Short mmCIF file of C-alpha atoms in Angstrom, two decimals:
data_model
loop_
_atom_site.label_atom_id
_atom_site.label_comp_id
_atom_site.label_asym_id
_atom_site.label_seq_id
_atom_site.Cartn_x
_atom_site.Cartn_y
_atom_site.Cartn_z
CA MET X 29 -32.19 62.46 -11.93
CA PRO X 30 -35.83 62.00 -12.14
CA PRO X 31 -38.14 64.72 -12.88
CA ALA X 32 -38.55 67.79 -10.95
CA LYS X 33 -42.96 67.69 -10.15
CA LYS X 34 -44.36 71.40 -10.63
CA ARG X 35 -45.92 73.15 -7.74
CA PRO X 36 -49.76 71.83 -7.12
CA ARG X 37 -52.01 73.90 -8.49
CA ALA X 38 -54.22 76.66 -6.66
CA TYR X 39 -57.92 76.41 -6.96
CA ASP X 40 -60.15 78.91 -4.72
CA LEU X 41 -62.62 77.53 -2.37
CA SER X 42 -65.14 79.91 -2.76
CA ARG X 43 -64.88 79.45 -6.11
CA THR X 44 -65.46 75.29 -6.31
CA ARG X 45 -67.78 75.53 -3.94
CA THR X 46 -69.61 77.05 -6.18
CA ALA X 47 -69.01 75.12 -9.02
CA VAL X 48 -69.97 72.07 -6.95
CA LEU X 49 -73.27 73.59 -6.40
CA ALA X 50 -73.95 74.62 -9.62
CA GLN X 51 -72.99 71.11 -10.84
CA PHE X 52 -75.44 69.24 -9.15
CA ASP X 53 -77.99 71.81 -9.23
CA ARG X 54 -78.30 71.07 -12.79
CA VAL X 55 -78.00 67.22 -11.82
CA ARG X 56 -80.88 67.45 -10.01
CA GLU X 57 -83.23 69.20 -12.31
CA ALA X 58 -82.03 65.91 -15.73
CA VAL X 59 -83.23 63.51 -12.56
CA ALA X 60 -86.63 65.57 -12.07
CA ALA X 61 -87.32 64.79 -15.43
CA LEU X 62 -86.93 60.99 -15.56
CA THR X 63 -89.37 58.89 -15.58
CA GLU X 64 -89.75 55.79 -12.73
CA ASP X 65 -89.28 53.18 -15.71
CA GLN X 66 -85.76 55.89 -16.73
CA LEU X 67 -84.88 55.69 -13.29
CA ALA X 68 -85.52 51.83 -13.40
CA GLY X 69 -82.98 50.74 -16.47
CA PRO X 70 -79.33 49.98 -16.33
CA SER X 71 -77.14 52.75 -15.97
CA GLY X 72 -74.06 50.74 -17.67
CA LEU X 73 -72.20 51.12 -14.21
CA GLY X 74 -72.18 47.67 -13.47
CA GLU X 75 -75.54 46.75 -11.85
CA TRP X 76 -76.43 49.49 -10.83
CA THR X 77 -79.46 51.01 -12.23
CA VAL X 78 -80.27 54.80 -12.80
CA ARG X 79 -82.27 55.10 -9.77
CA GLU X 80 -79.28 54.26 -7.15
CA LEU X 81 -76.15 56.26 -10.07
CA ALA X 82 -79.04 59.32 -8.66
CA THR X 83 -78.55 59.14 -5.59
CA HIS X 84 -74.90 57.90 -5.72
CA LEU X 85 -74.99 61.63 -7.53
CA ALA X 86 -76.81 63.08 -4.00
CA MET X 87 -74.55 61.00 -1.77
CA ALA X 88 -70.72 61.85 -3.59
CA LEU X 89 -71.46 65.67 -1.79
CA GLU X 90 -73.96 64.69 1.13
CA CYS X 91 -70.49 63.34 2.33
CA VAL X 92 -68.96 66.47 2.87
CA SER X 93 -71.56 67.60 4.31
CA ARG X 94 -71.57 64.61 6.89
CA GLN X 95 -67.82 64.85 7.59
CA LEU X 96 -68.93 68.36 8.62
CA GLU X 97 -70.43 67.95 11.47
CA LEU X 98 -67.63 65.43 13.27
CA PRO X 99 -65.00 66.97 14.85
CA ALA X 100 -61.98 67.94 12.59
CA PRO X 101 -59.18 65.16 11.96
CA PRO X 102 -56.40 64.33 14.36
CA GLY X 103 -52.93 66.61 12.42
CA VAL X 104 -52.19 68.63 10.77
CA LYS X 105 -50.97 67.81 7.74
CA PRO X 106 -52.67 65.71 5.20
CA GLN X 107 -52.64 62.05 5.00
CA LEU X 108 -53.52 62.11 0.59
CA THR X 109 -53.07 64.67 -1.66
CA LEU X 110 -55.36 66.26 -4.46
CA VAL X 111 -52.83 64.96 -6.78
CA GLU X 112 -52.94 61.29 -5.88
CA TRP X 113 -56.55 61.69 -5.34
CA PRO X 114 -57.14 60.27 -8.47
CA PHE X 115 -55.20 56.99 -7.51
CA SER X 116 -57.08 56.47 -5.10
CA ALA X 117 -60.59 56.45 -6.47
CA ASN X 118 -62.97 54.27 -8.47
CA CYS X 119 -65.52 56.53 -11.10
CA THR X 120 -66.99 53.46 -11.45
CA LYS X 121 -69.51 51.11 -8.79
CA GLY X 122 -65.94 49.34 -7.48
CA SER X 123 -67.34 48.57 -3.89
CA ALA X 124 -69.94 48.63 -1.39
CA ASP X 125 -68.97 52.02 -0.30
CA GLY X 126 -68.87 53.93 -2.83
CA ILE X 127 -65.87 55.89 -3.88
CA ALA X 128 -63.00 57.37 -1.96
CA GLY X 129 -64.65 58.02 0.89
CA LEU X 130 -68.56 58.10 0.04
CA VAL X 131 -70.48 56.06 2.48
CA ASP X 132 -73.82 55.05 0.41
CA ASP X 133 -76.80 54.97 2.32
CA PRO X 134 -78.65 51.65 1.89
CA ALA X 135 -81.73 53.13 1.74
CA ALA X 136 -81.79 56.39 0.23
CA ALA X 137 -81.82 53.64 -3.06
CA GLY X 138 -85.76 54.19 -2.21
CA SER X 139 -85.99 57.37 -1.31
CA ASP X 140 -87.63 60.29 -3.07
CA LEU X 141 -85.10 61.35 -4.99
CA ASP X 142 -86.79 64.79 -5.48
CA ALA X 143 -86.06 64.98 -1.44
CA LEU X 144 -83.47 63.55 -1.59
CA TYR X 145 -81.97 66.23 -3.69
CA GLU X 146 -83.22 69.25 -2.31
CA GLU X 147 -81.88 68.43 1.69
CA THR X 148 -79.02 67.36 -0.18
CA ALA X 149 -77.59 71.06 -1.37
CA ALA X 150 -79.20 72.70 1.59
CA ARG X 151 -76.89 70.76 3.62
CA PHE X 152 -73.93 71.24 1.85
CA ALA X 153 -74.66 75.37 1.71
CA GLN X 154 -75.35 75.07 5.48
CA LEU X 155 -72.00 73.28 6.52
CA VAL X 156 -69.52 73.88 4.26
CA PRO X 157 -67.85 76.89 4.31
CA THR X 158 -66.81 79.51 1.54
CA ASP X 159 -63.46 79.79 3.87
CA ALA X 160 -61.51 77.31 6.09
CA GLY X 161 -60.04 75.23 3.35
CA ASP X 162 -57.24 73.82 5.05
CA ARG X 163 -59.57 72.47 7.65
CA LEU X 164 -58.73 68.48 7.55
CA VAL X 165 -61.75 65.70 6.03
CA THR X 166 -61.55 62.21 5.90
CA THR X 167 -61.91 60.13 3.01
CA ARG X 168 -61.48 56.67 2.57
CA ALA X 169 -57.71 57.17 0.87
CA GLY X 170 -56.84 58.79 4.30
CA THR X 171 -57.22 62.51 5.06
CA MET X 172 -57.17 65.03 3.12
CA ARG X 173 -57.76 69.20 2.99
CA LEU X 174 -61.67 70.14 2.25
CA GLY X 175 -60.40 72.60 -0.52
CA ASP X 176 -58.72 69.67 -2.39
CA PHE X 177 -61.51 67.60 -1.32
CA LEU X 178 -64.56 69.62 -2.88
CA VAL X 179 -62.01 70.10 -6.10
CA THR X 180 -62.84 65.84 -6.16
CA ARG X 181 -66.82 66.67 -6.23
CA THR X 182 -66.45 68.56 -9.62
CA VAL X 183 -64.82 65.74 -10.73
CA GLU X 184 -67.63 63.04 -9.00
CA LEU X 185 -70.76 65.32 -10.33
CA VAL X 186 -68.35 66.32 -13.88
CA VAL X 187 -68.42 62.24 -14.01
CA HIS X 188 -71.08 60.82 -12.99
CA THR X 189 -73.50 63.28 -15.53
CA ASP X 190 -71.42 62.03 -17.78
CA ASP X 191 -72.76 58.74 -17.84
CA LEU X 192 -76.12 59.75 -16.12
CA HIS X 193 -76.56 60.95 -20.10
CA ARG X 194 -75.74 57.97 -21.37
CA ALA X 195 -77.90 56.15 -19.97
CA THR X 196 -80.77 58.36 -19.95
CA GLY X 197 -80.46 60.07 -23.14
CA LEU X 198 -80.72 63.86 -21.43
CA ASP X 199 -78.61 66.68 -21.90
CA ILE X 200 -77.26 67.72 -19.71
CA ALA X 201 -75.07 70.65 -19.06
CA TYR X 202 -72.03 71.15 -17.42
CA ASP X 203 -70.81 74.06 -15.57
CA ARG X 204 -67.83 75.67 -16.90
CA GLN X 205 -66.18 75.87 -13.34
CA ALA X 206 -66.80 72.09 -12.66
CA LEU X 207 -65.96 70.81 -15.92
CA ALA X 208 -62.32 73.29 -15.74
CA ALA X 209 -61.43 71.77 -12.71
CA CYS X 210 -62.52 67.94 -13.24
CA THR X 211 -60.03 68.25 -16.50
CA ARG X 212 -57.05 70.12 -15.02
CA LEU X 213 -57.05 67.63 -11.23
CA LEU X 214 -57.19 64.70 -14.15
CA ALA X 215 -54.36 66.57 -16.61
CA ASP X 216 -52.18 66.98 -13.41
CA ALA X 217 -52.75 63.64 -12.07
CA LEU X 218 -51.38 62.01 -15.79
CA ALA X 219 -48.23 64.63 -15.33
CA ASP X 220 -48.01 63.35 -11.84
CA ARG X 221 -48.11 59.57 -13.02
CA ALA X 222 -45.62 60.36 -15.79
CA PRO X 223 -43.07 62.61 -15.02
CA GLY X 224 -41.15 63.93 -18.38
CA GLY X 225 -41.07 66.61 -20.52
CA SER X 226 -41.86 65.17 -23.81
CA VAL X 227 -45.23 64.58 -24.18
CA GLU X 228 -47.41 67.98 -24.67
CA VAL X 229 -51.15 67.17 -23.57
CA ARG X 230 -53.29 69.18 -24.89
CA VAL X 231 -57.26 69.39 -24.01
CA PRO X 232 -58.56 72.83 -24.70
CA PRO X 233 -59.51 75.08 -23.13
CA PHE X 234 -59.29 74.54 -19.62
CA ALA X 235 -55.34 72.25 -19.22
CA VAL X 236 -52.20 71.83 -20.83
CA VAL X 237 -49.49 69.43 -18.86
CA GLN X 238 -45.98 67.79 -19.69
CA CYS X 239 -45.60 64.43 -18.85
CA ILE X 240 -43.48 61.28 -19.34
CA GLY X 241 -39.80 61.39 -19.63
CA GLY X 242 -37.48 61.83 -22.17
CA PRO X 243 -36.00 64.71 -24.24
CA LYS X 244 -37.72 68.13 -22.86
CA HIS X 245 -39.29 70.29 -25.56
CA THR X 246 -38.21 74.11 -24.25
CA ARG X 247 -38.75 75.91 -27.95
CA GLY X 248 -41.01 75.72 -30.53
CA THR X 249 -43.90 72.99 -31.56
CA PRO X 250 -43.65 70.36 -29.27
CA PRO X 251 -43.11 66.88 -31.00
CA ASN X 252 -44.66 64.54 -29.31
CA VAL X 253 -48.84 66.42 -29.36
CA VAL X 254 -51.93 65.11 -27.62
CA GLU X 255 -54.95 67.10 -27.70
CA MET X 256 -58.88 66.45 -27.26
CA ASP X 257 -61.74 67.77 -25.64
CA PRO X 258 -62.37 68.00 -22.24
CA LEU X 259 -65.66 65.16 -22.12
CA THR X 260 -62.85 63.08 -23.97
CA TRP X 261 -59.92 63.37 -22.34
CA ILE X 262 -62.41 62.21 -18.49
CA ARG X 263 -63.61 59.41 -20.54
CA LEU X 264 -60.51 58.55 -21.14
CA ALA X 265 -58.97 59.56 -17.79
CA THR X 266 -61.61 57.20 -16.19
CA GLY X 267 -61.58 54.47 -18.76
CA ARG X 268 -65.16 54.79 -20.43
CA THR X 269 -63.45 55.60 -23.76
CA ARG X 270 -60.26 53.58 -23.98
CA TRP X 271 -57.29 54.91 -26.25
CA THR X 272 -57.85 52.88 -29.29
CA GLN X 273 -61.06 53.90 -29.83
CA ALA X 274 -60.56 57.51 -29.72
CA LEU X 275 -57.83 57.47 -31.92
CA GLU X 276 -59.58 55.64 -34.37
CA ALA X 277 -63.38 57.61 -34.18
CA ALA X 278 -61.28 60.80 -34.23
CA GLN X 279 -61.37 61.86 -31.05
CA VAL X 280 -57.67 62.30 -30.50
CA SER X 281 -54.58 63.77 -32.57
CA ALA X 282 -52.01 62.28 -31.19
CA SER X 283 -48.36 62.89 -33.50
CA GLY X 284 -44.74 62.02 -32.68
CA GLU X 285 -43.40 58.30 -31.68
CA ARG X 286 -44.10 59.27 -27.69
CA ALA X 287 -47.36 60.02 -27.79
CA ASP X 288 -49.27 57.42 -27.22
CA LEU X 289 -50.62 57.44 -23.39
CA ALA X 290 -52.57 54.22 -23.67
CA PRO X 291 -50.16 52.35 -20.66
CA LEU X 292 -51.47 55.12 -18.71
CA LEU X 293 -55.21 55.26 -18.71
CA PRO X 294 -57.53 55.11 -16.97
CA LEU X 295 -56.60 56.83 -14.42
CA MET X 296 -59.19 55.78 -12.51
CA GLY X 297 -60.23 52.40 -12.31
#
């Protein structure tokens, strides 16, 4: 009998909304400090420049506002759950249409970034409610609950904040709630991909999940433990860092014969 899946983690819509806006504000400050030469430089994501990455970050929020200006899609149940989203998404420039329902506006790539960010934040604050999390929105992989879709925006913002940092060298702060939501969603997705209780994955201070079939741990110290910091986990889950690289750099602690996550990573391409 396959392992029973745990009840999905709950997220507070109002707190998620606040975290998304807070992380976007941090990105906005960083982008405003970039020179034209920096904006024209490579982002490390395919052929995207830093300017295109910065534009994409704005569009990650704008897509929520656009959806809320449209009538809610038909149906009462979402076609895509939150924990399924990472497997349908791509946190690199995987297609011309962007990531998980994001529709990038080609004209925006040449726009005034300060004005784009100001307008995007204002529209999001105006249109995204602090309740009504069950309202359905449309993504390219299927309909989702608004509350769940906002959690996916923390992944977009946190992952690409890190991309922006690595491309430009700018130190950009992470909103704690945004970083926590991103970390937890990706950890839960790992447990969903490989259900079981033989390996405990720890990402302090935000997440602990058990995964991979085999003898289940019930008491004491688990025989198979993997532990790392949140950014290392996020980079592994999205393919920015490879498992062997993280082990060699001592960014991951892995003990036990089953404590090998390499076959399961990355979760997002």
